[in-house]
Amino acid sequence: MTCSHCGGTAEFHSHREHTSLSLVGPVRYRRAYYLCRRCGKGLCPFDRDAGLTTRDLTPALERVATLAGAVADSFEKAAELLEERAGTRLSEATVGRTTEDAGRRLAGAVAGGVTFGPRVDWP
């Protein structure tokens, strides 16, 4: 496997237990862990393939947390809204960083000329 950090060769090292947060609560699973001989960093390809964030949130929870962070008056209120409506507890800081990360990705896409939805010629 190619290391995503340095391009070296990462070899299978072991299976490791991991817990991610989802809309239905914590999800525990075992995943393959690879170690790069060149840079010494570890990789878990399943995380990338499953769309897990750096905060170990599932894609659905990330979307809901981002929505709450965007519509609430503060990230603190967004965390309260998320717990009240979805039954999921995230800290104010996690909701804030998740929302800000989504905003940076959106800004990068817009700056890169990405269009959202079908192209429309306006009169």
PDB file of C-alpha atoms in Angstrom:
ATOM      1  CA  MET A   1       0.000   0.000   0.000  1.00  0.00           C
ATOM      2  CA  THR A   2       1.264   3.488  -0.828  1.00  0.00           C
ATOM      3  CA  CYS A   3       1.709   5.831   2.114  1.00  0.00           C
ATOM      4  CA  SER A   4      -0.496   8.908   1.790  1.00  0.00           C
ATOM      5  CA  HIS A   5       2.033  10.947   3.793  1.00  0.00           C
ATOM      6  CA  CYS A   6       5.271  10.378   1.890  1.00  0.00           C
ATOM      7  CA  GLY A   7       4.549   8.033  -1.021  1.00  0.00           C
ATOM      8  CA  GLY A   8       6.597   5.214   0.502  1.00  0.00           C
ATOM      9  CA  THR A   9       5.431   1.653   0.991  1.00  0.00           C
ATOM     10  CA  ALA A  10       3.186   0.998   3.970  1.00  0.00           C
ATOM     11  CA  GLU A  11       2.914  -2.602   5.105  1.00  0.00           C
ATOM     12  CA  PHE A  12       0.175  -4.301   7.102  1.00  0.00           C
ATOM     13  CA  HIS A  13       0.994  -4.141  10.783  1.00  0.00           C
ATOM     14  CA  SER A  14      -2.082  -5.351  12.707  1.00  0.00           C
ATOM     15  CA  HIS A  15      -5.805  -5.060  13.231  1.00  0.00           C
ATOM     16  CA  ARG A  16      -6.780  -2.411  15.758  1.00  0.00           C
ATOM     17  CA  GLU A  17      -9.949  -1.606  17.665  1.00  0.00           C
ATOM     18  CA  HIS A  18     -11.427   1.813  16.990  1.00  0.00           C
ATOM     19  CA  THR A  19     -14.527   3.776  17.930  1.00  0.00           C
ATOM     20  CA  SER A  20     -16.202   6.397  15.758  1.00  0.00           C
ATOM     21  CA  LEU A  21     -19.191   8.566  16.564  1.00  0.00           C
ATOM     22  CA  SER A  22     -22.360   8.248  14.514  1.00  0.00           C
ATOM     23  CA  LEU A  23     -25.927   9.501  14.673  1.00  0.00           C
ATOM     24  CA  VAL A  24     -26.860   6.307  16.512  1.00  0.00           C
ATOM     25  CA  GLY A  25     -24.000   6.587  19.018  1.00  0.00           C
ATOM     26  CA  PRO A  26     -20.489   5.167  19.225  1.00  0.00           C
ATOM     27  CA  VAL A  27     -19.596   2.453  16.695  1.00  0.00           C
ATOM     28  CA  ARG A  28     -16.761   0.062  17.621  1.00  0.00           C
ATOM     29  CA  TYR A  29     -14.968  -1.928  14.949  1.00  0.00           C
ATOM     30  CA  ARG A  30     -11.647  -3.525  14.047  1.00  0.00           C
ATOM     31  CA  ARG A  31      -9.669  -2.068  11.175  1.00  0.00           C
ATOM     32  CA  ALA A  32      -6.451  -2.850   9.378  1.00  0.00           C
ATOM     33  CA  TYR A  33      -3.498  -0.672  10.400  1.00  0.00           C
ATOM     34  CA  TYR A  34      -0.555  -0.137   8.053  1.00  0.00           C
ATOM     35  CA  LEU A  35       2.842   1.313   8.932  1.00  0.00           C
ATOM     36  CA  CYS A  36       5.166   3.135   6.532  1.00  0.00           C
ATOM     37  CA  ARG A  37       8.815   2.176   6.799  1.00  0.00           C
ATOM     38  CA  ARG A  38      10.007   5.426   5.251  1.00  0.00           C
ATOM     39  CA  CYS A  39       8.234   8.046   7.387  1.00  0.00           C
ATOM     40  CA  GLY A  40       7.027   5.877  10.278  1.00  0.00           C
ATOM     41  CA  LYS A  41       3.428   7.096  10.064  1.00  0.00           C
ATOM     42  CA  GLY A  42       0.439   4.800  10.354  1.00  0.00           C
ATOM     43  CA  LEU A  43      -2.501   4.493   7.983  1.00  0.00           C
ATOM     44  CA  CYS A  44      -6.003   3.094   8.295  1.00  0.00           C
ATOM     45  CA  PRO A  45      -7.444   2.997   4.767  1.00  0.00           C
ATOM     46  CA  PHE A  46     -10.881   2.004   6.044  1.00  0.00           C
ATOM     47  CA  ASP A  47     -11.279   5.397   7.719  1.00  0.00           C
ATOM     48  CA  ARG A  48     -10.726   7.229   4.428  1.00  0.00           C
ATOM     49  CA  ASP A  49     -12.894   4.787   2.472  1.00  0.00           C
ATOM     50  CA  ALA A  50     -15.731   5.117   5.012  1.00  0.00           C
ATOM     51  CA  GLY A  51     -15.520   8.915   4.871  1.00  0.00           C
ATOM     52  CA  LEU A  52     -14.607   9.345   8.539  1.00  0.00           C
ATOM     53  CA  THR A  53     -13.361  12.789   9.502  1.00  0.00           C
ATOM     54  CA  THR A  54     -10.199  13.556  11.450  1.00  0.00           C
ATOM     55  CA  ARG A  55     -12.491  13.826  14.473  1.00  0.00           C
ATOM     56  CA  ASP A  56     -13.782  10.258  13.863  1.00  0.00           C
ATOM     57  CA  LEU A  57     -17.282  11.395  12.922  1.00  0.00           C
ATOM     58  CA  THR A  58     -19.291   9.462  10.365  1.00  0.00           C
ATOM     59  CA  PRO A  59     -20.280  11.432   7.247  1.00  0.00           C
ATOM     60  CA  ALA A  60     -23.926  11.656   8.416  1.00  0.00           C
ATOM     61  CA  LEU A  61     -22.983  13.010  11.849  1.00  0.00           C
ATOM     62  CA  GLU A  62     -20.567  15.481  10.265  1.00  0.00           C
ATOM     63  CA  ARG A  63     -23.353  16.796   8.007  1.00  0.00           C
ATOM     64  CA  VAL A  64     -25.821  17.163  10.866  1.00  0.00           C
ATOM     65  CA  ALA A  65     -23.225  18.831  13.128  1.00  0.00           C
ATOM     66  CA  THR A  66     -22.293  21.224  10.317  1.00  0.00           C
ATOM     67  CA  LEU A  67     -25.939  22.081   9.697  1.00  0.00           C
ATOM     68  CA  ALA A  68     -26.488  22.730  13.417  1.00  0.00           C
ATOM     69  CA  GLY A  69     -23.332  24.860  13.536  1.00  0.00           C
ATOM     70  CA  ALA A  70     -24.469  26.886  10.535  1.00  0.00           C
ATOM     71  CA  VAL A  71     -28.018  27.628  11.717  1.00  0.00           C
ATOM     72  CA  ALA A  72     -27.536  28.153  15.454  1.00  0.00           C
ATOM     73  CA  ASP A  73     -26.559  31.460  17.080  1.00  0.00           C
ATOM     74  CA  SER A  74     -23.394  29.894  18.502  1.00  0.00           C
ATOM     75  CA  PHE A  75     -21.514  26.619  18.454  1.00  0.00           C
ATOM     76  CA  GLU A  76     -22.591  26.100  22.061  1.00  0.00           C
ATOM     77  CA  LYS A  77     -26.258  26.361  21.044  1.00  0.00           C
ATOM     78  CA  ALA A  78     -25.529  24.132  18.036  1.00  0.00           C
ATOM     79  CA  ALA A  79     -24.177  21.423  20.368  1.00  0.00           C
ATOM     80  CA  GLU A  80     -27.320  21.737  22.501  1.00  0.00           C
ATOM     81  CA  LEU A  81     -29.528  21.561  19.398  1.00  0.00           C
ATOM     82  CA  LEU A  82     -27.676  18.479  18.191  1.00  0.00           C
ATOM     83  CA  GLU A  83     -28.179  16.726  21.520  1.00  0.00           C
ATOM     84  CA  GLU A  84     -31.836  17.761  21.756  1.00  0.00           C
ATOM     85  CA  ARG A  85     -32.834  16.855  18.187  1.00  0.00           C
ATOM     86  CA  ALA A  86     -30.472  14.008  17.310  1.00  0.00           C
ATOM     87  CA  GLY A  87     -29.604  12.661  20.759  1.00  0.00           C
ATOM     88  CA  THR A  88     -25.901  13.025  19.998  1.00  0.00           C
ATOM     89  CA  ARG A  89     -23.478  14.764  22.342  1.00  0.00           C
ATOM     90  CA  LEU A  90     -20.620  16.679  20.775  1.00  0.00           C
ATOM     91  CA  SER A  91     -18.638  19.426  22.435  1.00  0.00           C
ATOM     92  CA  GLU A  92     -19.045  23.027  21.373  1.00  0.00           C
ATOM     93  CA  ALA A  93     -15.450  22.920  20.082  1.00  0.00           C
ATOM     94  CA  THR A  94     -16.072  19.814  17.943  1.00  0.00           C
ATOM     95  CA  VAL A  95     -19.196  21.344  16.405  1.00  0.00           C
ATOM     96  CA  GLY A  96     -17.261  24.553  15.735  1.00  0.00           C
ATOM     97  CA  ARG A  97     -14.249  22.867  14.147  1.00  0.00           C
ATOM     98  CA  THR A  98     -16.475  20.574  12.084  1.00  0.00           C
ATOM     99  CA  THR A  99     -18.512  23.524  10.793  1.00  0.00           C
ATOM    100  CA  GLU A 100     -15.387  25.589  10.068  1.00  0.00           C
ATOM    101  CA  ASP A 101     -13.764  22.663   8.224  1.00  0.00           C
ATOM    102  CA  ALA A 102     -16.850  22.339   6.008  1.00  0.00           C
ATOM    103  CA  GLY A 103     -16.731  26.074   5.332  1.00  0.00           C
ATOM    104  CA  ARG A 104     -13.061  25.855   4.295  1.00  0.00           C
ATOM    105  CA  ARG A 105     -13.820  22.947   1.957  1.00  0.00           C
ATOM    106  CA  LEU A 106     -16.709  24.910   0.432  1.00  0.00           C
ATOM    107  CA  ALA A 107     -14.577  28.037   0.006  1.00  0.00           C
ATOM    108  CA  GLY A 108     -11.850  25.966  -1.670  1.00  0.00           C
ATOM    109  CA  ALA A 109     -14.358  24.405  -4.046  1.00  0.00           C
ATOM    110  CA  VAL A 110     -15.814  27.800  -4.972  1.00  0.00           C
ATOM    111  CA  ALA A 111     -12.321  29.250  -5.476  1.00  0.00           C
ATOM    112  CA  GLY A 112     -11.512  26.248  -7.670  1.00  0.00           C
ATOM    113  CA  GLY A 113     -14.479  26.996  -9.921  1.00  0.00           C
ATOM    114  CA  VAL A 114     -16.655  24.099  -8.808  1.00  0.00           C
ATOM    115  CA  THR A 115     -20.326  24.648  -9.553  1.00  0.00           C
ATOM    116  CA  PHE A 116     -23.086  23.139  -7.473  1.00  0.00           C
ATOM    117  CA  GLY A 117     -26.054  21.707  -9.300  1.00  0.00           C
ATOM    118  CA  PRO A 118     -26.729  21.823 -13.023  1.00  0.00           C
ATOM    119  CA  ARG A 119     -25.300  24.627 -15.108  1.00  0.00           C
ATOM    120  CA  VAL A 120     -27.946  27.269 -15.849  1.00  0.00           C
ATOM    121  CA  ASP A 121     -27.748  30.092 -18.382  1.00  0.00           C
ATOM    122  CA  TRP A 122     -29.593  33.033 -16.884  1.00  0.00           C
ATOM    123  CA  PRO A 123     -31.262  35.597 -19.195  1.00  0.00           C
TER     124      PRO A 123
END
